[in-house]
Amino acid sequence: MLSVRTIYGEIFDNDEAFGLFCSIAASGEAQGGWENGKIAALVPGSQAGLAAKIARHGADEDKHGRIFTALLRKRGLEPVPVPADTDYTMRLEAAGIGLAHARLRREQELTEAGIVTYLAHSRVTEQRASEQMRALRRHAGDRPDIARAVRVISNDEDNHLAYCHEELLRLAAAGHGEVIRAMLRATALAELAIYRDVSLAVMAHLGGILGWPRPKAAVLAAGIRGVHAYERSGGWRRMVSLRMPARRNALGGPVRAQASHA
Ligand SMILES: [Fe+2]
Ligand SMILES: [Fe+2]
């Protein structure tokens, strides 16, 4: 039977597939950590209250990278190079979504518009992260190590998403509403195409490792294209709405530097 749970099971049970899966995840998290760390240091004076929250956001992403790497090492594996076509963060950056890495490396203070760009990018990508972690959480139930790690990450991603809603609503109330709406829409529409392409690439690499027959690979690819068709035809709206979250000030606490689950 071809189910999402079976597919995850196949990946979790195979060292090489699990190694690639965790390496891709760890690399994406670490890049998110790097971006947020840079942005936290470049927050303009008018948004100074955000700096600590962005630093916390970055520290969480770095922690997630370490958690995925720890999962690998527990199995006696080492991280492997991430194929370029599976690199979600770099592909978004290459498509001009979010703040360009070259801009962040210039170490020049950001403008308020830059902060809006960062938050819109995060609103969309954190929704993706939150949904992916919830899916992983559902399907890793009988594997305690993975389930514990994913629970920690999933909770953080929900916090990140709540924080993005709250901060974007604050900036919208301060007069940035129109720019925010336009930027969220452009970001979401670009992201969902990249997400589809990255998902197809990840599936192709994993399918190669796991020796999936062509009909099976074709069914999975069709599933990914089906999700994209749904998102393209209106599902994207869930990624751009703004609602005051139940969890307020979700990133208001201190930076937690250590991966506490390990
Ligand atoms: Fe993360
Ligand atoms: Fe996140």
mmCIF file of N, CA and C and ligand atoms in Angstrom, residues 29 61 64 153 157, ligand 1:
data_model
loop_
_atom_site.group_PDB
_atom_site.id
_atom_site.type_symbol
_atom_site.label_atom_id
_atom_site.label_comp_id
_atom_site.label_asym_id
_atom_site.label_seq_id
_atom_site.Cartn_x
_atom_site.Cartn_y
_atom_site.Cartn_z
ATOM 1 N N GLU A 29 17.711 24.279 7.851
ATOM 2 C CA GLU A 29 17.561 24.911 9.169
ATOM 3 C C GLU A 29 18.759 25.814 9.455
ATOM 4 N N GLU A 61 16.333 28.057 14.777
ATOM 5 C CA GLU A 61 16.634 27.363 13.510
ATOM 6 C C GLU A 61 17.984 26.657 13.606
ATOM 7 N N HIS A 64 17.450 23.554 15.437
ATOM 8 C CA HIS A 64 16.820 22.525 14.597
ATOM 9 C C HIS A 64 17.865 21.825 13.722
ATOM 10 N N ILE A 153 10.820 20.541 17.372
ATOM 11 C CA ILE A 153 10.916 21.431 16.210
ATOM 12 C C ILE A 153 9.533 21.949 15.831
ATOM 13 N N GLU A 157 8.264 25.762 15.312
ATOM 14 C CA GLU A 157 7.790 26.302 14.024
ATOM 15 C C GLU A 157 6.415 26.956 14.210
HETATM 16 FE FE FE B 1 13.175 25.318 11.792
#
